[in-house]
Amino acid sequence: MKIKLSVGDRIGRIIVRIFLIIWSLIVLYPMFWALQTSFKTNKEFYQNIWNFPEVYHFENYIDAWNKAKVGTFFLNSLYVTVLAMIGSLFIVSLAAYALGRFNNRFTRFMSNYFLLAYMIPSSIALIAQFFLMKNLNLVNSLEGLSLKYIADSIPFSLFVLTGFFRTMPHELEESAEIDGAGLFRTFVSVMLPLAKPGVMTIAIFNFLGFWNEYVFALILMTDRAKYTISVGIANLVAAASCTPNWGMLFAACIIVMIPCIVLYCFFQRNISEGMTSGAVKG
């Protein structure tokens, strides 16, 4: 059954859609401009930065990947991000299940403790964290950087995922227990699949956070061969002020954006479902 909208509602919808179209163009145009600039030579860039390239120079991407070492930075970031995501999801899923399903004084204390940690910016403890990593011999270590990212992601991830586990009916665990499943089997086979929207949500947000993190990667990494993509691009931008190669620089920026764009295109539905489901369940 179709609901007839009044004239005012129709006009309101049209205005909203026009606003969203304009906003989308404002957001997408800089990305499109960076893409078409990545195929230009320096001469074409200085002649007119707004024109399309006369010839598309795909070698800018090859130079960015090889000469500018963007390939090395990209693989470093990918290694750190994947390692941190695996560790974060493993720790957080187990901790969130314990905090969400067992209601006692200890779990309530730990929930409040992690909530307090979520409210405190990690930059406040930046110096202390650096000296801790130094004492553990984790400076200039990609694995050490992954551990730092895992620790930083725990408060937010627990805050999101605990809400999913808290609202699941206890009858699910009782049925699994009757069928002979132990606590860990119940968690893996029953509870964790039902919390998939929350797991996907924190996985996506953690990936974006790990991939784009700059400050601690800059402080912790001293060897250029171990720079992550954010630090490597920042160095390229600084070097461009002396010997600019704008086509190569914009090609490097496009390479950096590709994983985030691909991730959003494939999992945008999971992002919206996870956040709205978390809002209802929390």
Tab-separated table of C-alpha atoms in Angstrom:
chain	number	residue	atom	x	y	z
A	1	MET	CA	0.000	0.000	0.000
A	2	LYS	CA	1.463	3.285	-1.120
A	3	ILE	CA	1.305	6.230	1.216
A	4	LYS	CA	0.521	9.507	-0.486
A	5	LEU	CA	2.806	12.308	0.549
A	6	SER	CA	1.638	15.830	1.001
A	7	VAL	CA	3.054	18.644	-1.127
A	8	GLY	CA	5.156	19.850	1.794
A	9	ASP	CA	6.683	16.386	2.320
A	10	ARG	CA	7.516	16.098	-1.371
A	11	ILE	CA	9.172	19.486	-1.431
A	12	GLY	CA	11.110	18.577	1.717
A	13	ARG	CA	12.360	15.351	0.141
A	14	ILE	CA	13.416	17.177	-3.016
A	15	ILE	CA	15.341	19.755	-0.985
A	16	VAL	CA	17.082	17.027	1.019
A	17	ARG	CA	18.038	15.139	-2.131
A	18	ILE	CA	19.375	18.282	-3.812
A	19	PHE	CA	21.431	19.044	-0.704
A	20	LEU	CA	22.817	15.473	-0.628
A	21	ILE	CA	23.720	15.623	-4.329
A	22	ILE	CA	25.560	18.929	-3.839
A	23	TRP	CA	27.326	17.560	-0.763
A	24	SER	CA	28.349	14.419	-2.652
A	25	LEU	CA	29.826	16.508	-5.464
A	26	ILE	CA	31.756	18.628	-2.958
A	27	VAL	CA	33.209	15.469	-1.383
A	28	LEU	CA	33.900	13.557	-4.605
A	29	TYR	CA	35.349	16.346	-6.760
A	30	PRO	CA	38.665	16.667	-4.832
A	31	MET	CA	39.162	12.924	-5.194
A	32	PHE	CA	38.404	13.102	-8.923
A	33	TRP	CA	40.772	16.079	-9.304
A	34	ALA	CA	43.548	14.207	-7.482
A	35	LEU	CA	42.965	11.186	-9.742
A	36	GLN	CA	43.240	13.124	-12.992
A	37	THR	CA	46.220	15.111	-11.660
A	38	SER	CA	48.032	11.844	-10.898
A	39	PHE	CA	48.354	11.244	-14.651
A	40	LYS	CA	49.930	14.629	-15.426
A	41	THR	CA	53.506	15.715	-15.926
A	42	ASN	CA	54.920	18.664	-14.014
A	43	LYS	CA	54.620	20.815	-17.151
A	44	GLU	CA	50.919	20.062	-17.525
A	45	PHE	CA	50.373	20.634	-13.819
A	46	TYR	CA	51.893	24.128	-13.869
A	47	GLN	CA	50.221	25.122	-17.124
A	48	ASN	CA	46.719	24.562	-15.793
A	49	ILE	CA	45.974	22.519	-12.713
A	50	TRP	CA	42.289	22.150	-13.664
A	51	ASN	CA	42.648	20.755	-17.192
A	52	PHE	CA	42.581	17.066	-18.008
A	53	PRO	CA	45.966	15.565	-18.937
A	54	GLU	CA	46.713	15.517	-22.655
A	55	VAL	CA	48.294	12.071	-22.299
A	56	TYR	CA	47.659	9.808	-19.333
A	57	HIS	CA	51.052	9.032	-17.803
A	58	PHE	CA	50.595	5.714	-16.012
A	59	GLU	CA	54.309	5.660	-15.296
A	60	ASN	CA	53.609	8.070	-12.424
A	61	TYR	CA	52.159	5.126	-10.499
A	62	ILE	CA	55.145	2.926	-11.331
A	63	ASP	CA	57.554	5.658	-10.184
A	64	ALA	CA	55.542	6.211	-7.008
A	65	TRP	CA	55.534	2.492	-6.203
A	66	ASN	CA	59.226	1.882	-6.966
A	67	LYS	CA	61.235	5.130	-6.917
A	68	ALA	CA	59.333	6.827	-4.099
A	69	LYS	CA	59.180	3.522	-2.146
A	70	VAL	CA	55.413	3.769	-1.762
A	71	GLY	CA	55.270	0.016	-2.366
A	72	THR	CA	57.442	-0.594	0.689
A	73	PHE	CA	55.375	1.788	2.820
A	74	PHE	CA	52.154	0.203	1.548
A	75	LEU	CA	53.250	-3.334	2.424
A	76	ASN	CA	54.502	-2.202	5.848
A	77	SER	CA	51.125	-0.648	6.624
A	78	LEU	CA	49.286	-3.680	5.315
A	79	TYR	CA	51.373	-5.993	7.511
A	80	VAL	CA	50.904	-3.854	10.620
A	81	THR	CA	47.188	-3.363	9.992
A	82	VAL	CA	46.385	-7.032	9.355
A	83	LEU	CA	48.453	-8.144	12.356
A	84	ALA	CA	46.780	-5.571	14.622
A	85	MET	CA	43.297	-6.446	13.369
A	86	ILE	CA	43.764	-10.173	14.003
A	87	GLY	CA	45.105	-9.556	17.502
A	88	SER	CA	42.461	-6.949	18.312
A	89	LEU	CA	39.504	-9.039	17.152
A	90	PHE	CA	40.762	-12.122	18.993
A	91	ILE	CA	41.259	-10.304	22.305
A	92	VAL	CA	38.196	-8.077	22.122
A	93	SER	CA	35.729	-10.783	21.095
A	94	LEU	CA	36.709	-12.946	24.070
A	95	ALA	CA	36.774	-10.017	26.508
A	96	ALA	CA	33.468	-8.594	25.258
A	97	TYR	CA	31.787	-11.971	25.644
A	98	ALA	CA	33.022	-12.268	29.236
A	99	LEU	CA	32.025	-8.713	30.150
A	100	GLY	CA	28.680	-8.924	28.389
A	101	ARG	CA	27.486	-12.331	29.563
A	102	PHE	CA	28.771	-12.558	33.140
A	103	ASN	CA	27.297	-10.021	35.508
A	104	ASN	CA	29.341	-9.745	38.683
A	105	ARG	CA	31.378	-7.159	40.553
A	106	PHE	CA	34.580	-7.886	38.657
A	107	THR	CA	33.054	-7.636	35.173
A	108	ARG	CA	31.243	-4.408	36.087
A	109	PHE	CA	34.504	-2.950	37.363
A	110	MET	CA	36.360	-3.943	34.207
A	111	SER	CA	33.620	-2.504	31.986
A	112	ASN	CA	33.850	0.834	33.773
A	113	TYR	CA	37.635	0.671	33.653
A	114	PHE	CA	37.720	0.247	29.886
A	115	LEU	CA	35.032	2.884	29.460
A	116	LEU	CA	37.227	5.299	31.410
A	117	ALA	CA	40.183	4.382	29.183
A	118	TYR	CA	38.023	5.101	26.123
A	119	MET	CA	37.309	8.602	27.441
A	120	ILE	CA	41.014	9.461	27.884
A	121	PRO	CA	42.893	10.439	24.685
A	122	SER	CA	45.884	8.184	24.040
A	123	SER	CA	48.004	11.221	23.104
A	124	ILE	CA	48.108	12.210	26.788
A	125	ALA	CA	50.259	9.165	27.559
A	126	LEU	CA	52.338	9.446	24.384
A	127	ILE	CA	55.681	9.984	26.144
A	128	ALA	CA	55.054	7.238	28.691
A	129	GLN	CA	54.035	4.848	25.942
A	130	PHE	CA	57.187	5.600	23.974
A	131	PHE	CA	59.458	4.861	26.935
A	132	LEU	CA	57.482	1.683	27.646
A	133	MET	CA	58.007	0.536	24.058
A	134	LYS	CA	61.688	1.448	24.310
A	135	ASN	CA	62.140	-0.579	27.504
A	136	LEU	CA	60.473	-3.537	25.798
A	137	ASN	CA	62.829	-3.199	22.791
A	138	LEU	CA	59.884	-2.585	20.481
A	139	VAL	CA	61.087	0.700	18.975
A	140	ASN	CA	61.511	0.498	15.189
A	141	SER	CA	59.524	-2.727	15.149
A	142	LEU	CA	56.458	-3.292	12.972
A	143	GLU	CA	55.259	-5.950	15.405
A	144	GLY	CA	55.658	-3.491	18.286
A	145	LEU	CA	53.607	-0.925	16.382
A	146	SER	CA	50.912	-3.568	15.902
A	147	LEU	CA	50.838	-4.213	19.660
A	148	LYS	CA	50.422	-0.486	20.269
A	149	TYR	CA	47.486	-0.355	17.860
A	150	ILE	CA	45.894	-3.386	19.499
A	151	ALA	CA	46.110	-1.752	22.930
A	152	ASP	CA	44.636	1.507	21.627
A	153	SER	CA	41.724	-0.237	19.916
A	154	ILE	CA	40.541	-2.279	22.900
A	155	PRO	CA	38.424	0.360	24.742
A	156	PHE	CA	36.366	1.407	21.693
A	157	SER	CA	35.997	-2.150	20.411
A	158	LEU	CA	34.837	-3.410	23.811
A	159	PHE	CA	32.385	-0.535	24.115
A	160	VAL	CA	30.755	-1.492	20.800
A	161	LEU	CA	30.884	-5.282	21.005
A	162	THR	CA	29.873	-5.727	24.650
A	163	GLY	CA	26.471	-4.236	23.836
A	164	PHE	CA	25.797	-7.003	21.319
A	165	PHE	CA	26.562	-9.792	23.761
A	166	ARG	CA	24.601	-8.258	26.653
A	167	THR	CA	21.278	-8.328	24.832
A	168	MET	CA	21.444	-11.873	23.496
A	169	PRO	CA	18.953	-14.190	25.221
A	170	HIS	CA	20.397	-16.581	27.793
A	171	GLU	CA	18.255	-19.370	26.333
A	172	LEU	CA	20.845	-19.688	23.534
A	173	GLU	CA	23.547	-20.667	26.003
A	174	GLU	CA	21.193	-22.951	27.897
A	175	SER	CA	20.278	-24.780	24.687
A	176	ALA	CA	23.937	-25.158	23.747
A	177	GLU	CA	24.713	-26.503	27.217
A	178	ILE	CA	21.923	-29.055	26.929
A	179	ASP	CA	23.409	-30.180	23.599
A	180	GLY	CA	26.732	-30.771	25.334
A	181	ALA	CA	28.617	-27.676	24.198
A	182	GLY	CA	31.147	-26.206	26.581
A	183	LEU	CA	31.677	-22.529	27.270
A	184	PHE	CA	34.235	-21.982	24.498
A	185	ARG	CA	32.242	-24.037	21.950
A	186	THR	CA	29.134	-22.028	22.798
A	187	PHE	CA	31.047	-18.807	22.249
A	188	VAL	CA	32.560	-19.858	18.905
A	189	SER	CA	29.587	-21.679	17.386
A	190	VAL	CA	26.601	-19.775	18.782
A	191	MET	CA	27.342	-16.367	20.260
A	192	LEU	CA	30.107	-15.061	18.006
A	193	PRO	CA	28.199	-15.621	14.719
A	194	LEU	CA	25.225	-13.731	16.150
A	195	ALA	CA	27.528	-10.821	16.997
A	196	LYS	CA	28.824	-10.631	13.408
A	197	PRO	CA	27.421	-7.087	12.765
A	198	GLY	CA	29.348	-5.762	15.755
A	199	VAL	CA	32.517	-7.656	14.832
A	200	MET	CA	32.374	-6.305	11.273
A	201	THR	CA	31.821	-2.781	12.540
A	202	ILE	CA	34.834	-2.727	14.824
A	203	ALA	CA	36.951	-4.502	12.188
A	204	ILE	CA	36.210	-1.796	9.620
A	205	PHE	CA	36.731	1.104	12.007
A	206	ASN	CA	39.931	-0.438	13.354
A	207	PHE	CA	41.261	-1.000	9.836
A	208	LEU	CA	40.719	2.654	8.947
A	209	GLY	CA	42.277	3.776	12.223
A	210	PHE	CA	45.334	1.540	11.900
A	211	TRP	CA	45.848	2.356	8.227
A	212	ASN	CA	45.709	6.130	8.712
A	213	GLU	CA	47.533	6.411	12.057
A	214	TYR	CA	50.452	8.823	11.834
A	215	VAL	CA	51.702	10.204	15.151
A	216	PHE	CA	52.953	7.077	16.897
A	217	ALA	CA	54.163	5.517	13.632
A	218	LEU	CA	56.294	8.633	13.136
A	219	ILE	CA	57.691	8.478	16.668
A	220	LEU	CA	58.284	4.731	16.840
A	221	MET	CA	59.739	4.069	13.385
A	222	THR	CA	63.318	5.315	12.905
A	223	ASP	CA	64.275	3.219	9.871
A	224	ARG	CA	62.918	4.580	6.577
A	225	ALA	CA	62.496	1.051	5.250
A	226	LYS	CA	59.945	0.433	8.040
A	227	TYR	CA	57.862	3.576	7.545
A	228	THR	CA	54.128	3.067	7.271
A	229	ILE	CA	52.178	4.624	4.432
A	230	SER	CA	51.068	7.717	6.367
A	231	VAL	CA	54.630	8.580	7.426
A	232	GLY	CA	56.002	7.797	3.966
A	233	ILE	CA	53.484	10.075	2.231
A	234	ALA	CA	54.207	12.873	4.697
A	235	ASN	CA	57.895	12.604	3.803
A	236	LEU	CA	57.049	12.712	0.099
A	237	VAL	CA	55.010	15.872	0.628
A	238	ALA	CA	57.924	17.454	2.507
A	239	ALA	CA	60.344	16.448	-0.249
A	240	ALA	CA	57.997	17.884	-2.899
A	241	SER	CA	58.702	21.390	-1.588
A	242	CYS	CA	62.299	21.000	-2.825
A	243	THR	CA	62.077	18.806	-5.915
A	244	PRO	CA	58.387	18.515	-6.799
A	245	ASN	CA	57.022	15.725	-8.941
A	246	TRP	CA	53.335	16.384	-8.611
A	247	GLY	CA	52.119	13.572	-10.821
A	248	MET	CA	54.019	11.002	-8.800
A	249	LEU	CA	52.920	12.575	-5.509
A	250	PHE	CA	49.229	12.468	-6.427
A	251	ALA	CA	49.666	8.916	-7.714
A	252	ALA	CA	51.014	7.990	-4.280
A	253	CYS	CA	47.992	9.625	-2.639
A	254	ILE	CA	45.618	7.624	-4.847
A	255	ILE	CA	47.436	4.394	-3.937
A	256	VAL	CA	46.952	5.236	-0.259
A	257	MET	CA	43.213	5.780	-0.724
A	258	ILE	CA	42.556	2.559	-2.645
A	259	PRO	CA	42.264	0.163	0.371
A	260	CYS	CA	39.881	2.514	2.205
A	261	ILE	CA	37.707	3.026	-0.882
A	262	VAL	CA	37.584	-0.703	-1.649
A	263	LEU	CA	36.766	-1.496	1.973
A	264	TYR	CA	33.911	1.009	2.030
A	265	CYS	CA	32.492	-0.129	-1.319
A	266	PHE	CA	32.333	-3.764	-0.216
A	267	PHE	CA	31.293	-3.292	3.399
A	268	GLN	CA	29.241	-0.083	3.501
A	269	ARG	CA	26.112	-2.114	4.317
A	270	ASN	CA	27.905	-3.792	7.226
A	271	ILE	CA	28.949	-0.385	8.575
A	272	SER	CA	25.389	0.958	8.612
A	273	GLU	CA	23.874	-2.281	9.919
A	274	GLY	CA	26.481	-2.613	12.647
A	275	MET	CA	26.110	0.928	13.903
A	276	THR	CA	22.292	0.928	13.886
A	277	SER	CA	22.120	-2.527	15.464
A	278	GLY	CA	24.593	-1.441	18.111
A	279	ALA	CA	22.538	1.665	18.794
A	280	VAL	CA	19.413	-0.416	19.395
A	281	LYS	CA	21.128	-3.092	21.444
A	282	GLY	CA	23.281	-0.747	23.469
